[in-house]
Coordinates of C-alpha atoms in Angstrom, one line a residue:
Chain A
X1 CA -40.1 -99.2 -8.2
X2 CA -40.1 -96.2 -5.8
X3 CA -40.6 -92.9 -6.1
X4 CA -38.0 -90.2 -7.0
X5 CA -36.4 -88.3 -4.1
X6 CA -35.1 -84.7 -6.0
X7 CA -32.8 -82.7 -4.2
X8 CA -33.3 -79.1 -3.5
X9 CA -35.2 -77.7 -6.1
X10 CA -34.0 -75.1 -8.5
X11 CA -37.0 -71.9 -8.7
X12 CA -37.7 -72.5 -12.0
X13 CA -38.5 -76.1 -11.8
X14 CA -42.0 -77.8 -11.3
X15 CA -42.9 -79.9 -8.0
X16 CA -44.0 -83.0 -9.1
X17 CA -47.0 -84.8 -6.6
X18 CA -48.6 -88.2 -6.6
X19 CA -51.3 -88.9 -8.6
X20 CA -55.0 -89.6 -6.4
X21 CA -57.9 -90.4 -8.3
X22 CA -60.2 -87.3 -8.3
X23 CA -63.9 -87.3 -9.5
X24 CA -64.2 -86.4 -13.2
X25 CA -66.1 -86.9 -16.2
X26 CA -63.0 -88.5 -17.8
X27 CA -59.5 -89.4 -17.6
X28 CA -56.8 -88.4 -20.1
X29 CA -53.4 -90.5 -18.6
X30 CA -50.1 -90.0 -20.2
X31 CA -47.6 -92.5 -18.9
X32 CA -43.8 -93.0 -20.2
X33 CA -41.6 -95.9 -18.7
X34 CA -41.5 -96.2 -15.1
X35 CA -44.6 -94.3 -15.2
X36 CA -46.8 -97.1 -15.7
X37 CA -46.2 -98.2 -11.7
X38 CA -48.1 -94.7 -10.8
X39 CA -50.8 -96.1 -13.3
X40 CA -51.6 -99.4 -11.8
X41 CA -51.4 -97.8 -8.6
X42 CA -54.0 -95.1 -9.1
X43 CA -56.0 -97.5 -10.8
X44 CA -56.0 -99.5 -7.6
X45 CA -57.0 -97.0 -5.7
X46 CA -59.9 -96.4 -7.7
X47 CA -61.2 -99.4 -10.2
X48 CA -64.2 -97.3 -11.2
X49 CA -62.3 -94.5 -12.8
X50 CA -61.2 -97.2 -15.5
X51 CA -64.0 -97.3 -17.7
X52 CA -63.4 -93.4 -18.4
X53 CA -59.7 -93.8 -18.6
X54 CA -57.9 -93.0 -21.9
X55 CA -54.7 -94.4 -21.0
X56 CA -51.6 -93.1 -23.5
X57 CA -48.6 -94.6 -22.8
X58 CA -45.2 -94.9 -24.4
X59 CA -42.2 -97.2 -23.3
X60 CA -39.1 -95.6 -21.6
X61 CA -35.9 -94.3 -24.0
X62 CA -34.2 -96.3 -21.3
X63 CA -35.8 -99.2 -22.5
X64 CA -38.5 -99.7 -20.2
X65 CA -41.6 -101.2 -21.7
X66 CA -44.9 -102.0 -19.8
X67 CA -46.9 -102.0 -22.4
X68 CA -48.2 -105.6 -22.0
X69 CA -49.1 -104.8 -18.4
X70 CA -50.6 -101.3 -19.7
X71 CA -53.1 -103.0 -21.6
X72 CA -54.2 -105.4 -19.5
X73 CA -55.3 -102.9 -17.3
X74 CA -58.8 -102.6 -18.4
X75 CA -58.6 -98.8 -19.9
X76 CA -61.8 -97.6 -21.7
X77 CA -59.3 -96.5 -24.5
X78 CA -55.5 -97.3 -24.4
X79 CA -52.9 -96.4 -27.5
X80 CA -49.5 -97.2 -27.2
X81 CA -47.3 -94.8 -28.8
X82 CA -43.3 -95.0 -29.9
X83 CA -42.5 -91.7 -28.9
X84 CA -44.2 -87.9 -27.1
X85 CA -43.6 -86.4 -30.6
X86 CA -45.8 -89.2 -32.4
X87 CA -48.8 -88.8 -30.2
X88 CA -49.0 -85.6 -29.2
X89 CA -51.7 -84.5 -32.2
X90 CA -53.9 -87.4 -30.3
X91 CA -53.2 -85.6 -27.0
X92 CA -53.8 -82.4 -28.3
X93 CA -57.3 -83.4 -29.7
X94 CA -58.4 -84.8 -26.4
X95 CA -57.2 -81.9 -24.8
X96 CA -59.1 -79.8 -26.8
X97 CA -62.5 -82.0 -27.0
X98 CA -62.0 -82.5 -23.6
X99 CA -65.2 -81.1 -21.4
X100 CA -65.8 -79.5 -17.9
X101 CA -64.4 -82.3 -15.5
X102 CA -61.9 -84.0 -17.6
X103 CA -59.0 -84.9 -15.7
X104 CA -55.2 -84.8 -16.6
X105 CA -52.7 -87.4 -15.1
X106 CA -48.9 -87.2 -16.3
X107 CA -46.2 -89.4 -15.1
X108 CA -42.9 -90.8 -15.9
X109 CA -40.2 -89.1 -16.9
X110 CA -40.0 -84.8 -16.4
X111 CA -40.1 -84.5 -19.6
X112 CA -43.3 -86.3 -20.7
X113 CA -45.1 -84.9 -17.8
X114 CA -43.4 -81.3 -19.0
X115 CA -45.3 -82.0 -22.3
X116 CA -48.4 -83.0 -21.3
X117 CA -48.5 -79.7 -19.1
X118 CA -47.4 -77.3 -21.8
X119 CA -50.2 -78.6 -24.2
X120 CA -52.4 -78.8 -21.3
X121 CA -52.2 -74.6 -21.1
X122 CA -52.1 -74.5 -24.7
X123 CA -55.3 -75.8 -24.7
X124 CA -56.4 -73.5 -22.0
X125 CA -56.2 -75.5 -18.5
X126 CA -54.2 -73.9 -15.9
X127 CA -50.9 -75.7 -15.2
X128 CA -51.5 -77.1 -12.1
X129 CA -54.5 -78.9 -14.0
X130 CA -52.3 -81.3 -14.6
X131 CA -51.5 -83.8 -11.6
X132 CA -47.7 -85.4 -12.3
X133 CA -46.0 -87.7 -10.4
X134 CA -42.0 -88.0 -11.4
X135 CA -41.0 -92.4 -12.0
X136 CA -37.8 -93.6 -13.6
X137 CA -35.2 -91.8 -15.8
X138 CA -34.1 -89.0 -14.6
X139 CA -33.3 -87.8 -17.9
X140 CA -33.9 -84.3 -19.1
X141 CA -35.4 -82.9 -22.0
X142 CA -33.1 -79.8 -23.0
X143 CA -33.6 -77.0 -25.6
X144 CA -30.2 -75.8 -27.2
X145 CA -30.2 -71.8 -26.1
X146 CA -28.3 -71.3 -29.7
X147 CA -30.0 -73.0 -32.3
X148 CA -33.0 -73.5 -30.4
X149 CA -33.0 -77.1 -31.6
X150 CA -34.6 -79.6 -28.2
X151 CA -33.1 -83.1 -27.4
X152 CA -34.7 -85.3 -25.7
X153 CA -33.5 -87.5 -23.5
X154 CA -30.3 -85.8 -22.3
X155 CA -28.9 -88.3 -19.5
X156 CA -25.2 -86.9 -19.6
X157 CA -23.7 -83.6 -18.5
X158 CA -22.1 -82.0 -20.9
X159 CA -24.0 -83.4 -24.1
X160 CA -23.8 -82.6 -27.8
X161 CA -27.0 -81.1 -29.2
X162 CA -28.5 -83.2 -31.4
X163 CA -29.2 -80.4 -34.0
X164 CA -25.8 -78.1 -33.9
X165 CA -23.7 -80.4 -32.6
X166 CA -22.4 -77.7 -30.0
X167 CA -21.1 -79.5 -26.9
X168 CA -23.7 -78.2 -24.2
X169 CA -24.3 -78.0 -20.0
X170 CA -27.4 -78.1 -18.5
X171 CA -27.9 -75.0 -16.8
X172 CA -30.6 -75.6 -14.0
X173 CA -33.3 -73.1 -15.8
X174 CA -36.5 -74.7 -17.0
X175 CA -39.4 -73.6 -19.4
X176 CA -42.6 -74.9 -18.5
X177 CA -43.8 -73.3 -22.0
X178 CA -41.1 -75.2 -23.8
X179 CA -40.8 -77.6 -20.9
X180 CA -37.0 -78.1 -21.5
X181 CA -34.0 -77.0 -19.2
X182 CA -31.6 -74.6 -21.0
X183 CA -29.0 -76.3 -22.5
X184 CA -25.6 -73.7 -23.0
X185 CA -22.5 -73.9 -25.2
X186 CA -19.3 -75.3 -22.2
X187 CA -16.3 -74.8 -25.0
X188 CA -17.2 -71.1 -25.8
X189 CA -14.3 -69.3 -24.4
X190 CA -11.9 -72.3 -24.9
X191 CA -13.4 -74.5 -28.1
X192 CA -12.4 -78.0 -27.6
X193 CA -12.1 -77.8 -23.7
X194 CA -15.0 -79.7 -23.2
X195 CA -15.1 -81.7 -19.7
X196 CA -16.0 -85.5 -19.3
X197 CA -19.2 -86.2 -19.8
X198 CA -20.8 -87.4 -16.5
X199 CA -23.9 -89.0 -15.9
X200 CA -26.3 -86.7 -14.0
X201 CA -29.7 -87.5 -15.0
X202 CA -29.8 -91.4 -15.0
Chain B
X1 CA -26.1 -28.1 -32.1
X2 CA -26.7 -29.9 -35.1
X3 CA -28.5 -33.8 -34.3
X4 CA -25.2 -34.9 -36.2
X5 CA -22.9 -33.2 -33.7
X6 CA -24.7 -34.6 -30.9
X7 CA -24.9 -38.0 -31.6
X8 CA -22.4 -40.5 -32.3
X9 CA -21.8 -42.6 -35.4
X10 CA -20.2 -45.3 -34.2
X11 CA -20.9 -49.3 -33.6
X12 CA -21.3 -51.3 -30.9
X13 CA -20.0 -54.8 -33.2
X14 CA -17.7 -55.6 -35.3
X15 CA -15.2 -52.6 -35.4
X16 CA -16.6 -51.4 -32.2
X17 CA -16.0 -47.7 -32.4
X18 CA -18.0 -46.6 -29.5
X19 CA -16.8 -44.2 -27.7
X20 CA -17.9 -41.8 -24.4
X21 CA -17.3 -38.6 -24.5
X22 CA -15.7 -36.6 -21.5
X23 CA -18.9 -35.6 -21.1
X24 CA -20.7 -39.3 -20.7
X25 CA -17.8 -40.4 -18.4
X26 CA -18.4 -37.5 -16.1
X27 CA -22.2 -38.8 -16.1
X28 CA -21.7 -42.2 -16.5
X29 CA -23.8 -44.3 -13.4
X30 CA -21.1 -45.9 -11.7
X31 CA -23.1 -48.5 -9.3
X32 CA -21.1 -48.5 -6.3
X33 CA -21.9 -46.4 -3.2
X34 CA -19.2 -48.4 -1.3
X35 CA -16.2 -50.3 -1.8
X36 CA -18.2 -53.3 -1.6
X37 CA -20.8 -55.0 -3.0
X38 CA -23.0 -57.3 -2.3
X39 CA -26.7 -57.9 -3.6
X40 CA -29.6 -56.1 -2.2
X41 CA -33.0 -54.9 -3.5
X42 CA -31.5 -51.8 -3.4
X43 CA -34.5 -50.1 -4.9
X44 CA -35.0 -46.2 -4.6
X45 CA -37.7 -43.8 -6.0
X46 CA -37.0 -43.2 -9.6
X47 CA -37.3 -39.2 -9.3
X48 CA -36.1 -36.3 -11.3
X49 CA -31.9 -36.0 -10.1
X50 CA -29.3 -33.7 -10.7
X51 CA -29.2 -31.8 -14.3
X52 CA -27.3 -33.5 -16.7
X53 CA -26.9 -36.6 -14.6
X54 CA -28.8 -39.8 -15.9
X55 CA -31.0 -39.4 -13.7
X56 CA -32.1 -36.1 -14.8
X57 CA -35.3 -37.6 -17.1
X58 CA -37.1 -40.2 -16.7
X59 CA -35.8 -41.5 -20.0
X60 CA -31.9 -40.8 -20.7
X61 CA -31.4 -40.5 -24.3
X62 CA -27.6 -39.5 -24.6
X63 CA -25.2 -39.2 -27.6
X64 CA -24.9 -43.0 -27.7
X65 CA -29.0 -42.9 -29.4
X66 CA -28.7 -43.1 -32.9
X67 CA -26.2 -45.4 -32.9
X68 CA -27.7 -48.2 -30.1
X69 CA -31.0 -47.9 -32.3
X70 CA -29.0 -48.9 -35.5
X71 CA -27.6 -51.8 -33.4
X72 CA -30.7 -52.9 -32.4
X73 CA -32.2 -53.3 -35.4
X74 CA -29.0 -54.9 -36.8
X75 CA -29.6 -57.5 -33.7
X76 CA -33.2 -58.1 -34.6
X77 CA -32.5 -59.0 -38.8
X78 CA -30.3 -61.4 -37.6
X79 CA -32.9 -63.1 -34.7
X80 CA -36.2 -61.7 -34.8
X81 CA -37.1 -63.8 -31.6
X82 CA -35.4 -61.1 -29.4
X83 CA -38.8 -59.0 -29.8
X84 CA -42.0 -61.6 -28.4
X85 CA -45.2 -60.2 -27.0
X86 CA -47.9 -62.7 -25.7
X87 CA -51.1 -62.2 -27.3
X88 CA -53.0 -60.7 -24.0
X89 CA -50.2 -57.9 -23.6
X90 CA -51.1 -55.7 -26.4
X91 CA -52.6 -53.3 -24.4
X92 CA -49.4 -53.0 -21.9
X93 CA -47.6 -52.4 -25.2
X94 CA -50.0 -49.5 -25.9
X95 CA -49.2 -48.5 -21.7
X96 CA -45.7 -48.5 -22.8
X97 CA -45.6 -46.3 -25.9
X98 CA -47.9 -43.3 -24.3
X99 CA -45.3 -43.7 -21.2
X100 CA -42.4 -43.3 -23.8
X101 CA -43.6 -41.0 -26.7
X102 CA -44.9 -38.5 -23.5
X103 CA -42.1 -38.6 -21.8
X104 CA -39.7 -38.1 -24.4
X105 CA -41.5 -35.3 -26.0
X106 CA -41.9 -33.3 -22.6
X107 CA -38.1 -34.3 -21.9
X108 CA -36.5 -33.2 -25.3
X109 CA -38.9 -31.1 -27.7
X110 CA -35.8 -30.7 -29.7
X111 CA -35.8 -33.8 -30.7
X112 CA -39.1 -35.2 -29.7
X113 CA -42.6 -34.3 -30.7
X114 CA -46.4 -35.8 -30.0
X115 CA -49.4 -33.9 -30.6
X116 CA -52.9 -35.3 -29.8
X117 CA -56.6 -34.9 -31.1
X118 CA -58.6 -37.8 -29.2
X119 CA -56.8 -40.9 -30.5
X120 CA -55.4 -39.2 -33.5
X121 CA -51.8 -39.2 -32.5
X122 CA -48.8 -37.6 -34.6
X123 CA -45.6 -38.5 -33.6
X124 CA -42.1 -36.9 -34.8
X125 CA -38.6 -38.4 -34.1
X126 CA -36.4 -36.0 -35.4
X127 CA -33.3 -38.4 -34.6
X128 CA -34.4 -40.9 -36.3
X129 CA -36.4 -39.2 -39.6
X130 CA -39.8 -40.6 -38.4
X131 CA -43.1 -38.9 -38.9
X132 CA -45.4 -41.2 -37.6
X133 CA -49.8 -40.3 -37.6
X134 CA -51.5 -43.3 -36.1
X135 CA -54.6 -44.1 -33.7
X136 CA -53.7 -44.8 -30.2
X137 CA -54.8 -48.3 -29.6
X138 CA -55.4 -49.3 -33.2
X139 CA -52.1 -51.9 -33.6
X140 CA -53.2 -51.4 -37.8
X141 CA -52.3 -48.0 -37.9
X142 CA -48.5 -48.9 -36.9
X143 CA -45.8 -50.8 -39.0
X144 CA -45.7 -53.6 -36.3
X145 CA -47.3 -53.9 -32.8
X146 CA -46.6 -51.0 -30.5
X147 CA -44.2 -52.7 -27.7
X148 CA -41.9 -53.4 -31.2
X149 CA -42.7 -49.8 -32.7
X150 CA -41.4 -47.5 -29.9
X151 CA -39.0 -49.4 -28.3
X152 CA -37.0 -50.0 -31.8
X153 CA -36.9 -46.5 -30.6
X154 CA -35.7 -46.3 -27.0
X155 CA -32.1 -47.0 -26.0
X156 CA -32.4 -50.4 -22.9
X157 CA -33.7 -53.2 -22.8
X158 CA -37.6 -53.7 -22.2
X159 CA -39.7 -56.0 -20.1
X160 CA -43.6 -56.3 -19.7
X161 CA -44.9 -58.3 -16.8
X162 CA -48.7 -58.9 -16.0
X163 CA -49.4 -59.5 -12.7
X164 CA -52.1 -62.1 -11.3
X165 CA -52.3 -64.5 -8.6
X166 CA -50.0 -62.6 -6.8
X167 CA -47.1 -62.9 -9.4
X168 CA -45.6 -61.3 -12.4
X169 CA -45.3 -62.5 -15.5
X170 CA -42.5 -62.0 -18.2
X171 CA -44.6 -61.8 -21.1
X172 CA -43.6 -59.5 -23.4
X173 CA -40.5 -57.9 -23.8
X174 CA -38.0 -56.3 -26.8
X175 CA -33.9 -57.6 -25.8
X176 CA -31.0 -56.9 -27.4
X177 CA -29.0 -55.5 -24.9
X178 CA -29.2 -58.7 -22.3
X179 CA -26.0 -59.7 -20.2
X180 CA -26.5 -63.1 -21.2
X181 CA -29.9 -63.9 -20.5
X182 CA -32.5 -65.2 -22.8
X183 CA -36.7 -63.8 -23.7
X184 CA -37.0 -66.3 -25.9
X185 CA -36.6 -68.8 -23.0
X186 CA -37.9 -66.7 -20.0
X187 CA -41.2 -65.3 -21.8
X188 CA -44.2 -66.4 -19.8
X189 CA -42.1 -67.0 -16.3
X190 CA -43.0 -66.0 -13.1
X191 CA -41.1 -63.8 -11.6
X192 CA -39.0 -66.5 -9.4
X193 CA -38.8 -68.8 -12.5
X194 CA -37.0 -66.0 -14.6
X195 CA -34.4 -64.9 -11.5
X196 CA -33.7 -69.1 -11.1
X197 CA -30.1 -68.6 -12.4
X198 CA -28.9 -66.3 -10.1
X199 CA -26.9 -68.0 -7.3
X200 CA -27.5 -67.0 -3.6
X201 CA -30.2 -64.4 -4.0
X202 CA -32.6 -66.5 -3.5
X203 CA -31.6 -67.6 -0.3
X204 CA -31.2 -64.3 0.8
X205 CA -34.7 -63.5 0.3
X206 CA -34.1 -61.1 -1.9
X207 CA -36.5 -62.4 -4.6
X208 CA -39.1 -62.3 -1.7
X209 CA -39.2 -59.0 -0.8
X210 CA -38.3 -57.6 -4.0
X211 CA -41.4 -59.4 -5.9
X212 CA -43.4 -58.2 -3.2
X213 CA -42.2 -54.7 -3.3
X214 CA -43.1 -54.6 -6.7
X215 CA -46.5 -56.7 -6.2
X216 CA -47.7 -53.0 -4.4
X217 CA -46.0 -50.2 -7.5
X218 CA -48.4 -47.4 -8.0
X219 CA -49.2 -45.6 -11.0
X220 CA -47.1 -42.4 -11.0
X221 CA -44.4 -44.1 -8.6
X222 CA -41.9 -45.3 -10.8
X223 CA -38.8 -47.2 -8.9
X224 CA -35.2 -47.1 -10.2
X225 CA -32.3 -49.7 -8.7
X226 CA -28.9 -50.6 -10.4
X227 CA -27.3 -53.9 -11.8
X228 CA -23.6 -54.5 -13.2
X229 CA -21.4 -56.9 -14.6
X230 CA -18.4 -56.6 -16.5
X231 CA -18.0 -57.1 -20.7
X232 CA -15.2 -57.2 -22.8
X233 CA -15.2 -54.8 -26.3
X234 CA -18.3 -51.9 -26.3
X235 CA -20.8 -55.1 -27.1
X236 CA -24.2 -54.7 -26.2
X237 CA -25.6 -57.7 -27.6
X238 CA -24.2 -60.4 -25.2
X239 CA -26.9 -62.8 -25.4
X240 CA -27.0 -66.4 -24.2
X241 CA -28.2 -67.0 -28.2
X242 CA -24.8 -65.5 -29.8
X243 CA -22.5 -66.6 -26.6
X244 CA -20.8 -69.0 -29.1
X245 CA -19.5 -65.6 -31.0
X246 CA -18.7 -63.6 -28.2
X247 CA -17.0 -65.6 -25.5
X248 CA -13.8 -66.5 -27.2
X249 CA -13.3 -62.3 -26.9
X250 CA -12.5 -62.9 -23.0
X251 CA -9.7 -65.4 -23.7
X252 CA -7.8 -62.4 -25.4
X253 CA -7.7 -59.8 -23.0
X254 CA -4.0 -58.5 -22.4
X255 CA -2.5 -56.2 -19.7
X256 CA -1.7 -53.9 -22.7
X257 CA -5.3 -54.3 -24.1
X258 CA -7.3 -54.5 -21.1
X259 CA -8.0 -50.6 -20.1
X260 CA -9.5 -49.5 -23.9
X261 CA -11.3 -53.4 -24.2
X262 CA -12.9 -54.1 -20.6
X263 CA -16.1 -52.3 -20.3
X264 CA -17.9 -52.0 -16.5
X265 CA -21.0 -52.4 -18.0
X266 CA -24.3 -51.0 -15.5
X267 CA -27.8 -51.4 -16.0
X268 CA -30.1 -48.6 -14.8
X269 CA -33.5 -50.4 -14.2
X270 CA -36.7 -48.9 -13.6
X271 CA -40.2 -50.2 -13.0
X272 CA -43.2 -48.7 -14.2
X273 CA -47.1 -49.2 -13.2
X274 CA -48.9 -49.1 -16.5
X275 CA -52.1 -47.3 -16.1
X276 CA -54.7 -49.7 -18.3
X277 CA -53.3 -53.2 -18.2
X278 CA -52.1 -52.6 -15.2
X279 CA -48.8 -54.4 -15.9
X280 CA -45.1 -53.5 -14.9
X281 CA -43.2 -52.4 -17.0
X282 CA -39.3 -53.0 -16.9
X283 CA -36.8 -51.2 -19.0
X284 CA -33.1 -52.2 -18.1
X285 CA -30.6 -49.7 -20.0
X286 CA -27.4 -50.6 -20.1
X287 CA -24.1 -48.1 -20.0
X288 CA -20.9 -49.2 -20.8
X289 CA -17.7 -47.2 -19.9
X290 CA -14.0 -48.8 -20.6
X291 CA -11.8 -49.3 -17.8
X292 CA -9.5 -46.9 -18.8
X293 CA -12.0 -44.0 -19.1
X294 CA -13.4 -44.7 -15.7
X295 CA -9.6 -44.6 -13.7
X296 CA -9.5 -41.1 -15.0
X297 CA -12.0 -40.7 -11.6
X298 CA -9.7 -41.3 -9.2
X299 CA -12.4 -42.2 -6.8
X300 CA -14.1 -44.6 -8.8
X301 CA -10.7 -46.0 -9.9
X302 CA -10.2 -47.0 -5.8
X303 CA -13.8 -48.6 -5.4
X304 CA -13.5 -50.5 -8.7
X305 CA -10.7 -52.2 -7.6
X306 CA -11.3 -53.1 -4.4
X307 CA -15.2 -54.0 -5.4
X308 CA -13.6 -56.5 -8.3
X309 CA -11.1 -57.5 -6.2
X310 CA -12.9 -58.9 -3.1
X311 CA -16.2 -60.4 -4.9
X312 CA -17.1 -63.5 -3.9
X313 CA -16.1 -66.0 -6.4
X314 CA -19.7 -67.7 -6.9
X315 CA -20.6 -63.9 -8.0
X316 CA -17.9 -63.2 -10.2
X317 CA -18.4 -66.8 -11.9
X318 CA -22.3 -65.9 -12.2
X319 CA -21.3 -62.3 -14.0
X320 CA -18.8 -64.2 -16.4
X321 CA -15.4 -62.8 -15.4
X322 CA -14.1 -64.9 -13.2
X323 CA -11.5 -66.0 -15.7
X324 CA -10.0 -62.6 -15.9
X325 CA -10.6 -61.0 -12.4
X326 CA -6.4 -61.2 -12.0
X327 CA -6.1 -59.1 -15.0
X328 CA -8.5 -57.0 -13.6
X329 CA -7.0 -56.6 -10.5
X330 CA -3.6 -56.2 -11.9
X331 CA -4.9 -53.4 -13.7
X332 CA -6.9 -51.2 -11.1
X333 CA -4.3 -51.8 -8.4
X334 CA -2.1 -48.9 -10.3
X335 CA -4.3 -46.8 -9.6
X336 CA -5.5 -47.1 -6.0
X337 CA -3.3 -45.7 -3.5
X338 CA -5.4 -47.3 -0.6
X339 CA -6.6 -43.8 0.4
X340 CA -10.2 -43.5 1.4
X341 CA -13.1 -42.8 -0.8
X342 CA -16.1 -40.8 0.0
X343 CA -19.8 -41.9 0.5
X344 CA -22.2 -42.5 -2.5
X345 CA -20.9 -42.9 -5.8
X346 CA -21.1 -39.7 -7.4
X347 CA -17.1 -38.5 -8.6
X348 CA -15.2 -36.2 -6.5
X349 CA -15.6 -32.7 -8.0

């Protein structure tokens, strides 16, 4: 499973790294999909940290699941959570609890690793805090500029919010606060003219 | 004059009954000093000009006041998210309404009055029919937090950025009169993360030098540049948020309609150093004028067209008229002859 090449980055949009173990007093790891590779791999490189791991992970919307392999991997405390909505209270506690040297790894998708950043400066870290490294879907997490409804997800460009029902495109802006591109009505001016839907973010 | 001779009633929605006097077209900020354009930092001093020109305060308040302050309002029942202050900017708020209450009193004293003892402040809008006693930096002797409380009184737009780590930050800001770009999503953006959208600026440098230029704003230095784009009907609300409700008015533009409904709409921006948070402040006021009230400069009748006419398509896409530029052009070519027009963009006496 390799690693994502992006293309030239819009300003607005993070730079996603690799994740290297760094010394800490523990480990919060929030992993989605594809993500769980960058897992195995950092714990690899650095067995030790393991014990002080608490490993969150949550299978792919693509269907991705490697949560048998997850917990096998020997994490002082792993969960395994249906979706970023369900656990987030849990991430927000250890977040909070959290003392001087805890360390923050995101990967997976952009948007799980855009939610574990935003509730990362919630709770006071500076964003690059966070270490992220992008694996799998490229699928986008987008907040309906109208209704301001979010749905995750989005794979397709246009799409049809999930809360208005407006047929959207993905303008390249993105909100590390709501960490969510901007998602804009296409059939404004002409309602009904909406293009084909293509797949951009696979 | 009486206040009700002076300023207009009219709307800006709706029935859209706005309207410039002869007056306000003669003095209206046309943004072009050539007969092209293309973008540039473009920032000047933001000094006293000439009497009775825009420029001639360092607020304009013009006939259009009472009326944009209604419509403000009216934009802010309907979506109070349009007003958003982070918690930490308070105090640039507080910057902002001593910049605004001084200046306008100093400016207009017909209209305007402050009068001080320590941090006892009264304040009189005579426009508006407020009488306001309060304690400067004490937010619970206002009706709502003082970014909100003076600029539901100031005609434009307002930004507040902080600046740290070398940056500025969007964090605060009251919008209603936005060509189509969104607080609600921008708050807490540095400055290249809120100017993303904007196609080929950014590899022009232009954010570069501008975010440094304004890294260095002194206190008492306020800058002034221009920006422009084009709306159809006197609408000052075109948000990303109500797009849905204002973009099917483009698709009925006609060549019989097009002079009273398509507005050259320019924003006069100015930055501000606040003098205790140290932030910048940012307010963006934004003057429409129908085509057909600007042709009657001959001068700016020439430059208009030939500035709409040979725009690069990627920029005329980006300011939303793309789909009407041959209207457009159809229109202003009646009224330019080809002949030269002069330097800078003031009209031809």
């Amino acid at each position: 499973m390799s690693k994502t090449d992006f293309g030239p980055s819009i300003k607005s949009r993070p730079v996603y790294g690799v994740l290297s173990p760094r010394p800490g007093s523990s480990h919060l790891i929030v992993a989605d999909g594809e993500g769980g590779a960058a897992v195995e791999a950092l714990f690899a490189q650095a067995p030790e940290m393991k014990a002080k791991a608490h490993l969150i992970y949550i299978p792919g919307a693509n269907g991705t699941d490697m949560s048998t392999a997850m917990a096998a991997l020997g994490a002082g405390q792993y969960n395994r959570a249906p979706t970023y909505a369900s656990v987030r209270s849990r991430i927000v506690k250890v977040l909070g609890d959290g003392h001087m040297g805890l360390q923050v790894y995101a990967t997976g998708t952009e948007s799980l690793m855009g939610q574990v950043q935003r509730d990362a400066m919630e709770a006071g870290l500076p964003h690059d805090a966070v270490q992220t490294e992008h694996r799998g879907s490229l699928a986008r997490r987008v907040q309906c500029v109208h209704c301001k409804g979010i749905t995750e997800n989005v794979t397709t460009d246009p799409f049809v919010c999930s809360h208005c029902g407006l047929n959207l495109f993905v303008r390249d802006h993105y909100s590390r606060r709501l960490a969510a591109f901007q998602g804009v009505n296409i059939d404004a001016e002409d309602p009904g003219e909406v293009p084909p839907a293509e797949e951009r973010f696979k | 004059m009486s206040l009700d001779d002076f300023f207009h009633d009219e709307t800006f929605f709706g029935d859209y009954t706005f309207k410039n006097s002869p007056r306000a077209i003669k003095r209206f900020p046309f943004p072009f000093p050539e007969d092209d354009y293309m973008y540039s930092v473009n920032m000047e001093p933001h000094v006293p000009g000439r009497p009775g020109s825009v420029f001639e305060h360092t607020f304009d308040v013009d006939e259009h006041y009472v009326a944009e302050m209604r419509d403000r309002a009216r934009v802010l029942r309907d979506d109070p998210l349009r007003c958003q202050s982070l918690p930490h900017m308070t105090l640039a708020g507080w910057d902002l309404l001593e910049l605004i209450m001084e200046s306008f009193a100093r400016d207009y004293p017909q209209w305007f009055s402050l009068t001080k003892s320590g941090n006892q402040w009264h304040w009189i809008n005579r426009p508006l029919n407020i009488d306001q006693k309060f304690t400067f930096l004490d937010e619970s002797t206002l009706p709502c937090g003082p970014m909100e409380y003076i600029t539901r009184q100031a005609q434009g737009d307002f930004t507040l950025q902080d600046q740290r780590n070398d940056n500025l930050w969007i964090e605060a800001g009251m919008v209603t009169t936005q060509a189509d770009w969104s607080l609600d999503f921008d708050i807490g953006m540095s400055f290249h993360e809120w100017h993303a959208p904007v196609p080929k600026a950014h590899e022009m440098g232009v954010f570069d030098r501008a975010l440094k230029f304004l890294l260095q704003l002194q206190h008492g230095a306020p800058v002034r540049r221009f920006n422009w784009t084009m709306t159809v009907d006197p609408l000052l609300d075109t948000s990303p948020e109500n797009y849905p409700k204002w973009g099917p008015g483009k698709t009925t533009l006609t060549k019989e309609n097009i002079g009273q409904r398509q507005h050259l709409r320019v924003e006069l921006q100015t930055l501000f150093r606040l003098p205790r948070s140290n932030a910048i402040a940012f307010p963006i006021r934004c003057y429409l004028c129908s085509f057909e009230d600007l042709v009657t400069q001959p001068k700016w009748a020439r430059r208009l067209h030939r500035v709409v006419r040979d725009l690069p398509d990627e920029l005329a896409t980006y300011k939303g008229f793309i789909r009407n530029r041959p209207l457009m052009v159809d229109y202003l070519s009646q009224f330019d002859d080809g002949a030269p027009t002069s330097p800078g963009w003031w009209p031809d006496e």
